[in-house]
Structures are given as structure tokens and as C-alpha cells.
Amino acid sequence: MNKLVSSYIFTVLGIGMLAGGLYFIKAFEDPEGMLRALPYICVGVGCVLFGHGIGEVILQHAMKRAPAAAKQLEIDQNDERNLAIANRAKAKAYDMMTFVFGALILALSLMGIDLIILLLLIFAYLIILVSNSYYRFKYYKEM
């Protein structure tokens, strides 16, 4: 599928989810169960899809109008120095995230939040750490 067509689909889907979420927020006076959170999730996902889609549409139109700038953008994105800088920034952000996420879990557990929420956060934290170990061993064997 063409990248521009998929961007338009994301934009329309995002607007639809955003409108549907806002409608359900206003339509139900006293929602129960899953309907308490679902409209807000739809609004959030709709905003993300709309933002991603419209950003890609604007980028594609700008690249059509200025082919020289599009070529320079492609070179900049694939430049080895820029890739090394981006990977180094990701590594620093990951290092900071592990400490912040651990401190957040500790703080929330001391505040006495619901056990299910705490276990979900711990499970997500462990998935991140296990994936880190997996890729570390994988890349260690490759290099």
C-alpha cells in the first residue's frame, strides 16, 4: 500500500476514534466497568493516530515540493554519525528510564495502590529488562 494512502487512512481512523471517544464521554452519564476507561483510551489512541497520519501527509507533500530537501533529509537520516548519535541518546534514555521506572514502582507500592496495577507495572518493567538481556546476549554473539 502506498505510504501516503496509509497516512490518510491513519488520519481518518484517528479522527473517527477521537470523535467516537468524545461522543461516548458525553453520551454516558454514569458508565460502569470497561466503559469508564474505553472512551478515554479511544481519545488517546485517536489523537496519536491523527497526529502520526497528518504528520506523514505533511512530510510527503513537503518532500514532493522540494526534491532536493527530500534527498538531503534521506541522507541525514541514513548518515552513520546521526545514527550513532541517535543510538547513544536512546541508550542514555533507557538507562535513565530503568531507574525512574523502578523508583516509580517503589513509590506507588509504598502509597498502597491496587495490587493488580502494581503487578502490571512490575510485569512491564521485567519485560523491558528481559528484552535488554536478550538483545545484549544476541549482539554479544554476533560481534
Short mmCIF file of C-alpha atoms in Angstrom, two decimals:
data_model
loop_
_atom_site.label_atom_id
_atom_site.label_comp_id
_atom_site.label_asym_id
_atom_site.label_seq_id
_atom_site.Cartn_x
_atom_site.Cartn_y
_atom_site.Cartn_z
CA MET A 1 0.00 0.00 0.00
CA ASN A 2 1.21 3.47 -0.80
CA LYS A 3 2.68 5.31 2.19
CA LEU A 4 0.55 8.39 1.50
CA VAL A 5 -2.64 6.32 1.33
CA SER A 6 -1.86 4.62 4.65
CA SER A 7 -1.19 8.05 6.17
CA TYR A 8 -4.61 9.24 5.05
CA ILE A 9 -6.15 6.07 6.49
CA PHE A 10 -4.41 6.71 9.83
CA THR A 11 -5.65 10.31 9.82
CA VAL A 12 -9.27 9.36 9.11
CA LEU A 13 -9.14 6.48 11.60
CA GLY A 14 -7.70 8.83 14.22
CA ILE A 15 -10.44 11.40 13.68
CA GLY A 16 -13.05 8.63 13.90
CA MET A 17 -11.67 7.23 17.15
CA LEU A 18 -11.32 10.72 18.62
CA ALA A 19 -14.90 11.62 17.69
CA GLY A 20 -16.22 8.27 18.92
CA GLY A 21 -14.40 8.62 22.23
CA LEU A 22 -15.70 12.16 22.75
CA TYR A 23 -19.22 11.02 21.88
CA PHE A 24 -19.11 8.19 24.42
CA ILE A 25 -17.72 10.52 27.09
CA LYS A 26 -20.68 12.87 26.61
CA ALA A 27 -23.33 10.21 25.93
CA PHE A 28 -22.96 8.06 29.03
CA GLU A 29 -23.77 9.81 32.31
CA ASP A 30 -22.69 7.01 34.67
CA PRO A 31 -20.59 4.40 32.85
CA GLU A 32 -19.67 1.17 34.57
CA GLY A 33 -16.92 -1.36 34.07
CA MET A 34 -14.94 -1.11 30.86
CA LEU A 35 -16.96 1.89 29.62
CA ARG A 36 -15.34 4.05 32.29
CA ALA A 37 -11.93 3.88 30.61
CA LEU A 38 -12.67 2.91 27.00
CA PRO A 39 -13.75 6.36 25.73
CA TYR A 40 -10.59 7.96 27.11
CA ILE A 41 -8.45 5.25 25.55
CA CYS A 42 -10.20 5.92 22.23
CA VAL A 43 -9.48 9.65 22.56
CA GLY A 44 -5.81 8.99 23.31
CA VAL A 45 -5.30 6.47 20.52
CA GLY A 46 -7.28 8.68 18.13
CA CYS A 47 -5.03 11.65 18.88
CA VAL A 48 -1.92 9.53 18.32
CA LEU A 49 -3.20 8.11 15.03
CA PHE A 50 -4.31 11.53 13.81
CA GLY A 51 -1.00 13.15 14.74
CA HIS A 52 1.04 10.40 13.09
CA GLY A 53 -1.10 10.37 9.96
CA ILE A 54 -1.23 14.12 9.44
CA GLY A 55 2.50 14.40 10.14
CA GLU A 56 3.25 11.84 7.43
CA VAL A 57 0.88 13.58 4.99
CA ILE A 58 2.58 16.94 5.57
CA LEU A 59 6.03 15.35 5.24
CA GLN A 60 5.13 13.61 1.96
CA HIS A 61 3.69 16.82 0.47
CA ALA A 62 6.75 18.81 1.54
CA MET A 63 9.05 16.20 0.02
CA LYS A 64 7.15 16.33 -3.29
CA ARG A 65 7.53 20.11 -3.49
CA ALA A 66 11.24 20.15 -2.65
CA PRO A 67 13.05 17.10 -4.03
CA ALA A 68 16.47 18.48 -3.08
CA ALA A 69 15.39 18.87 0.55
CA ALA A 70 13.90 15.36 0.45
CA LYS A 71 17.20 13.94 -0.78
CA GLN A 72 19.09 15.81 1.95
CA LEU A 73 16.64 14.53 4.58
CA GLU A 74 17.17 10.96 3.40
CA ILE A 75 20.95 11.41 3.57
CA ASP A 76 20.70 12.90 7.07
CA GLN A 77 18.51 10.05 8.29
CA ASN A 78 20.88 7.39 6.97
CA ASP A 79 24.12 9.16 7.94
CA GLU A 80 26.31 6.97 10.15
CA ARG A 81 27.14 9.81 12.54
CA ASN A 82 23.48 10.71 13.04
CA LEU A 83 22.60 7.05 13.61
CA ALA A 84 25.36 6.74 16.22
CA ILE A 85 24.11 9.89 17.99
CA ALA A 86 20.52 8.61 17.96
CA ASN A 87 21.55 5.20 19.32
CA ARG A 88 23.65 6.81 22.05
CA ALA A 89 20.73 9.06 23.05
CA LYS A 90 18.43 6.02 23.18
CA ALA A 91 20.91 4.20 25.41
CA LYS A 92 21.10 7.13 27.84
CA ALA A 93 17.32 7.46 27.89
CA TYR A 94 16.96 3.72 28.54
CA ASP A 95 19.45 3.88 31.42
CA MET A 96 17.50 6.75 32.96
CA MET A 97 14.17 5.02 32.34
CA THR A 98 15.17 1.90 34.26
CA PHE A 99 15.93 3.91 37.38
CA VAL A 100 12.89 6.18 37.05
CA PHE A 101 10.54 3.26 36.37
CA GLY A 102 11.94 1.33 39.34
CA ALA A 103 11.56 4.36 41.61
CA LEU A 104 8.01 4.89 40.36
CA ILE A 105 7.08 1.27 41.12
CA LEU A 106 8.59 1.60 44.60
CA ALA A 107 6.75 4.88 45.27
CA LEU A 108 3.43 3.51 44.05
CA SER A 109 3.84 0.36 46.14
CA LEU A 110 4.54 2.46 49.24
CA MET A 111 1.42 4.52 48.53
CA GLY A 112 -0.63 1.34 48.61
CA ILE A 113 -2.16 1.28 45.15
CA ASP A 114 -4.19 -1.66 43.92
CA LEU A 115 -2.17 -4.88 43.63
CA ILE A 116 -3.28 -5.57 40.03
CA ILE A 117 -1.95 -2.22 38.83
CA LEU A 118 1.29 -2.72 40.70
CA LEU A 119 1.75 -6.20 39.24
CA LEU A 120 1.11 -4.88 35.72
CA LEU A 121 3.80 -2.23 36.19
CA ILE A 122 6.24 -4.79 37.58
CA PHE A 123 5.49 -7.17 34.69
CA ALA A 124 6.12 -4.39 32.14
CA TYR A 125 9.37 -3.48 33.93
CA LEU A 126 10.52 -7.10 33.83
CA ILE A 127 9.68 -7.39 30.12
CA ILE A 128 11.92 -4.39 29.46
CA LEU A 129 14.78 -5.85 31.49
CA VAL A 130 14.44 -9.33 29.95
CA SER A 131 14.39 -7.89 26.42
CA ASN A 132 17.52 -5.90 27.30
CA SER A 133 19.28 -9.09 28.42
CA TYR A 134 18.11 -10.99 25.34
CA TYR A 135 19.42 -8.41 22.89
CA ARG A 136 22.63 -7.95 24.86
CA PHE A 137 23.41 -11.69 24.55
CA LYS A 138 22.27 -11.76 20.91
CA TYR A 139 24.52 -8.87 19.92
CA TYR A 140 27.37 -10.25 22.02
CA LYS A 141 27.27 -13.47 19.97
CA GLU A 142 27.14 -11.56 16.67
CA MET A 143 30.08 -9.26 17.35
#
